[in-house]
PDB file of C-alpha atoms in Angstrom:
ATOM      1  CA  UNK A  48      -4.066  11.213 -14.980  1.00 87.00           C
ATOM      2  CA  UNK A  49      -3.087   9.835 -11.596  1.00 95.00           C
ATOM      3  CA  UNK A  50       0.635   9.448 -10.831  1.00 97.00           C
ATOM      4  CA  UNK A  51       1.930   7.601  -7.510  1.00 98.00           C
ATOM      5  CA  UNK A  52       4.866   7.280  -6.859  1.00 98.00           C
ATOM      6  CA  UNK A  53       6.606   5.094  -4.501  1.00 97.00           C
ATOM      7  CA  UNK A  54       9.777   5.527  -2.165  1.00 97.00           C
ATOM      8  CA  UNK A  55      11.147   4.098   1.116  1.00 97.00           C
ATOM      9  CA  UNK A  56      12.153   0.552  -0.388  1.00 98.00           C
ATOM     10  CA  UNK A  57      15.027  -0.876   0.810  1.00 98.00           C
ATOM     11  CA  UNK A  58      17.075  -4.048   2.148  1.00 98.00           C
ATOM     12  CA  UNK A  59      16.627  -4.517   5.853  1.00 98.00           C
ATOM     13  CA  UNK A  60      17.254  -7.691   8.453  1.00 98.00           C
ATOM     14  CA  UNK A  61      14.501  -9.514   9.736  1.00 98.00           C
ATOM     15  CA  UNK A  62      12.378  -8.052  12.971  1.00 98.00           C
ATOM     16  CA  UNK A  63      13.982  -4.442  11.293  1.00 98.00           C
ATOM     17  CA  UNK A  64      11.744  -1.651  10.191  1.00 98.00           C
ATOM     18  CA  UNK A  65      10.907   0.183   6.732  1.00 98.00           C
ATOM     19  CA  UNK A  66       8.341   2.687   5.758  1.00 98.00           C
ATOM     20  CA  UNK A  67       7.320   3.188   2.488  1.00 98.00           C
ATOM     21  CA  UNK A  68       5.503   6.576   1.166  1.00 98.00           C
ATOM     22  CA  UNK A  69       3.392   6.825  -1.429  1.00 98.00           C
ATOM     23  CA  UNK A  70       3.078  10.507  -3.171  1.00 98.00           C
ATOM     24  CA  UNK A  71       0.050  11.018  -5.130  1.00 97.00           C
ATOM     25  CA  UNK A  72      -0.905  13.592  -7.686  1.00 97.00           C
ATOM     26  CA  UNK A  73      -3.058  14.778 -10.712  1.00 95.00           C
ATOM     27  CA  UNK A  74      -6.420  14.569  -9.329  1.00 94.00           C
ATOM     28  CA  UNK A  75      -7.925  15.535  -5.678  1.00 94.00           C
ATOM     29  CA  UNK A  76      -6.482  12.765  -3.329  1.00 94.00           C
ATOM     30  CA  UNK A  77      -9.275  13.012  -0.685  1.00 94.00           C
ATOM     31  CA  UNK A  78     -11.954  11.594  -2.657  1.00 94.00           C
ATOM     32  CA  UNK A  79      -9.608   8.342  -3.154  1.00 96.00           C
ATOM     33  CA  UNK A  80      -9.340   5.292  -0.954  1.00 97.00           C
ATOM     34  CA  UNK A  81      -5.663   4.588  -1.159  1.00 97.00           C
ATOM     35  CA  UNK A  82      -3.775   0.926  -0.765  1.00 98.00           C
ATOM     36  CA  UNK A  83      -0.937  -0.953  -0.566  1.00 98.00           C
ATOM     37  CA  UNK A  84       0.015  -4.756  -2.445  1.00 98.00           C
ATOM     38  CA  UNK A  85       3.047  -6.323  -3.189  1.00 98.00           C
ATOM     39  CA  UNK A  86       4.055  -8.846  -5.718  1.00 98.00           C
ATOM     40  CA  UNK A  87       7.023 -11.500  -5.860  1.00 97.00           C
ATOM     41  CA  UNK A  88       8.254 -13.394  -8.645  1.00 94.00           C
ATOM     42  CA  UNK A  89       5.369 -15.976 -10.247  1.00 96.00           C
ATOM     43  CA  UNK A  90       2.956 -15.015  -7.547  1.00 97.00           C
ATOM     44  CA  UNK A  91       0.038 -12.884  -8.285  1.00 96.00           C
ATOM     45  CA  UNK A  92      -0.256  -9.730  -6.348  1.00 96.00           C
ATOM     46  CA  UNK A  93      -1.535  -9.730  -3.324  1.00 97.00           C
ATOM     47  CA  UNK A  94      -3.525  -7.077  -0.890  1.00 98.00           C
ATOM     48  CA  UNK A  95      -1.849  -5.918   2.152  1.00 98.00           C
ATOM     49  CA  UNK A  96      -3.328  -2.728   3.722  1.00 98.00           C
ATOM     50  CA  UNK A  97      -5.616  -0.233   2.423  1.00 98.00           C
ATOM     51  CA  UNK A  98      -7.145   3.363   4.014  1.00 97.00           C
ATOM     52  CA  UNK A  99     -10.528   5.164   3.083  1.00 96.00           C
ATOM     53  CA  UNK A 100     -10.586   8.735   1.978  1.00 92.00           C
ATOM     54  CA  UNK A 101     -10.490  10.167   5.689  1.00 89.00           C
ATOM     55  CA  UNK A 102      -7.961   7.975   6.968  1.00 92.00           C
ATOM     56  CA  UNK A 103     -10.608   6.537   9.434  1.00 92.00           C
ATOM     57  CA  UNK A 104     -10.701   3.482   8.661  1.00 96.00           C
ATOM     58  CA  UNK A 105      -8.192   0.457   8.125  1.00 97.00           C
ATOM     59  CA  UNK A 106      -7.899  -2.660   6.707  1.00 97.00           C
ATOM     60  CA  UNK A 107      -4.804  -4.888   6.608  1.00 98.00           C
ATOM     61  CA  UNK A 108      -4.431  -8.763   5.284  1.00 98.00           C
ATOM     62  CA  UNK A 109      -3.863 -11.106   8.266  1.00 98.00           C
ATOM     63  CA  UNK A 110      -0.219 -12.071   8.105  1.00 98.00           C
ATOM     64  CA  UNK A 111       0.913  -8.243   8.783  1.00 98.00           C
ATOM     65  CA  UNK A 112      -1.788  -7.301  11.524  1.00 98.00           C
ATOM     66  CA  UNK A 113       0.001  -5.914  14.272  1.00 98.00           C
ATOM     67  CA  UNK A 114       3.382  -5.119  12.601  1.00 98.00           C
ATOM     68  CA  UNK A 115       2.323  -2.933   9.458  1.00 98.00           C
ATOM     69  CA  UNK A 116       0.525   0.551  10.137  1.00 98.00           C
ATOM     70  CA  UNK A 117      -1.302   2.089   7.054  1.00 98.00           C
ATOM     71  CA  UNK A 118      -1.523   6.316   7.304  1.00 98.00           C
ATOM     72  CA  UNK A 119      -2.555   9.255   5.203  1.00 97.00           C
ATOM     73  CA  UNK A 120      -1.996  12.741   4.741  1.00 96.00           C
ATOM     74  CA  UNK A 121      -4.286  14.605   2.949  1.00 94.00           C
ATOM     75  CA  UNK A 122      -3.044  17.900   3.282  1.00 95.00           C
ATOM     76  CA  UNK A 123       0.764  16.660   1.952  1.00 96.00           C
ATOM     77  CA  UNK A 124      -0.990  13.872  -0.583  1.00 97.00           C
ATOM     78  CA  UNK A 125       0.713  11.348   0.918  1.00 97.00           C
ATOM     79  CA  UNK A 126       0.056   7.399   2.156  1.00 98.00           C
ATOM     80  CA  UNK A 127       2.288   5.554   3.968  1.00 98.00           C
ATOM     81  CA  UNK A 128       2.716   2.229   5.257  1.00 98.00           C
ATOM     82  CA  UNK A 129       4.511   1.437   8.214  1.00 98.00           C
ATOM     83  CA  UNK A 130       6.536  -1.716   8.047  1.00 98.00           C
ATOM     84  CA  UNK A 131       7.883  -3.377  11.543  1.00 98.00           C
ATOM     85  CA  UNK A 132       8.963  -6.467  12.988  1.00 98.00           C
ATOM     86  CA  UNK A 133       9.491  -7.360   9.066  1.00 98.00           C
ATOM     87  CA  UNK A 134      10.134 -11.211   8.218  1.00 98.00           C
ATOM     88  CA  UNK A 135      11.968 -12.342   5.537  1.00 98.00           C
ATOM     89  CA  UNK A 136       8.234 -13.003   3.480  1.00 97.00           C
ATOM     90  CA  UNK A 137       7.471  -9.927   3.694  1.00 98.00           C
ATOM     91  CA  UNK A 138      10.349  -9.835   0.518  1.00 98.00           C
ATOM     92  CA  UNK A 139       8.551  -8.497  -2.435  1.00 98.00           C
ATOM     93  CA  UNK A 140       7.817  -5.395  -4.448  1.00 98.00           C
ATOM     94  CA  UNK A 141       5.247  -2.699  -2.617  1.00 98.00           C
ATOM     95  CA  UNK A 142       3.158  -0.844  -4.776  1.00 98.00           C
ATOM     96  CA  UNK A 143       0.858   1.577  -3.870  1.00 98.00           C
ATOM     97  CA  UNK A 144      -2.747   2.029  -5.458  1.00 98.00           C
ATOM     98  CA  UNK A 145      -5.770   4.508  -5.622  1.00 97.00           C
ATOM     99  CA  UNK A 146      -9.439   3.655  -5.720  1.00 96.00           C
ATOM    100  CA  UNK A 147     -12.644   5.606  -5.813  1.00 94.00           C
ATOM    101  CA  UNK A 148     -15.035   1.573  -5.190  1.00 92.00           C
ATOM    102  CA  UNK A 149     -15.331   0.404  -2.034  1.00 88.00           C
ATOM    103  CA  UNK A 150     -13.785  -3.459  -1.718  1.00 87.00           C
ATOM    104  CA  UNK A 151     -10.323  -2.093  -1.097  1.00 92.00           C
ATOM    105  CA  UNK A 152      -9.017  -6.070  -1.133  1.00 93.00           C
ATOM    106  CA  UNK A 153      -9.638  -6.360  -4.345  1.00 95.00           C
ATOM    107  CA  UNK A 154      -6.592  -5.592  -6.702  1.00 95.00           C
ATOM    108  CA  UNK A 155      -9.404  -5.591  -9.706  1.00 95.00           C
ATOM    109  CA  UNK A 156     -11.030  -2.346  -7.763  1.00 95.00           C
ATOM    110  CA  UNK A 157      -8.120   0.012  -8.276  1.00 96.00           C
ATOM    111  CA  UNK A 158      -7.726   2.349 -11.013  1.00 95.00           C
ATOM    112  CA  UNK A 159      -4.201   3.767 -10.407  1.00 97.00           C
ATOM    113  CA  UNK A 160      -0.944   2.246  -9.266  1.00 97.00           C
ATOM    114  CA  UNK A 161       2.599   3.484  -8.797  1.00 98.00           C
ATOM    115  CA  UNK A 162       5.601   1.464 -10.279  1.00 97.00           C
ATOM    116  CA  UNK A 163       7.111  -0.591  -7.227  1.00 97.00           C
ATOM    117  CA  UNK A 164       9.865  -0.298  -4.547  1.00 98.00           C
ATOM    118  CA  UNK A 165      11.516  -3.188  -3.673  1.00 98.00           C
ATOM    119  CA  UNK A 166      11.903  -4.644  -0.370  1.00 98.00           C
ATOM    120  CA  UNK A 167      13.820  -7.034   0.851  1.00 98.00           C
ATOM    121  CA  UNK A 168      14.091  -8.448   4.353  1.00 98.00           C
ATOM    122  CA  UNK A 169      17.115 -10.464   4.690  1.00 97.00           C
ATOM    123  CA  UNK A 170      17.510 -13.419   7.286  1.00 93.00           C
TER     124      UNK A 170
END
């Protein structure tokens, strides 16, 4: 089984800076696309950024293009996701998800997810 596990949460002021890590193990994390959602209260969970299995190639919702960086280690089984410039709706948890399909938007494609870190970016 797939365990991820995520860290790096935190409380932060707006236009401040997080990064959140994701550490993967139990199967070989190469062959996984890896991404990140997050989720507030009575709101479904929503995509943010994702990476393929060689880290070349990135996808990220609009509202965090140019402020959120998505980046994997495959050698240390690691993704992480960059978080600057944050805004205070950027508030939610983070949780970070593995996937072996293809439409990496998709919360429904995923087969693995961790349990959450909160973050919260205060005004």
């Amino acid at each position: 089984q797939v365990q991820l596990v995520e860290s790096g949460g935190g409380l932060v002021q707006a236009g401040g800076s997080l990064r959140l890590s994701c550490a993967f193990s139990g199967r070989t994390f190469s062959i996984y696309a890896m991404g990140w959602f997050r989720q507030v209260p009575g709101k479904e969970r929503e995509f943010v950024s994702a990476i393929d299995w060689s880290g070349g190639n990135t996808y990220y919702t609009d509202s965090v293009k140019g402020r959120f960086t998505i980046s994997r280690d495959n050698a240390k089984n690691t993704v992480a996701l960059q978080m600057n410039s944050l805004k205070p709706e950027d508030t939610a948890v983070y949780y970070c998800a593995a996937t072996r399909r293809y439409y990496y938007r998709a919360i429904t494609e995923y087969d693995f997810w961790g349990q959450g870190t909160q973050v919260t970016v205060s005004s």
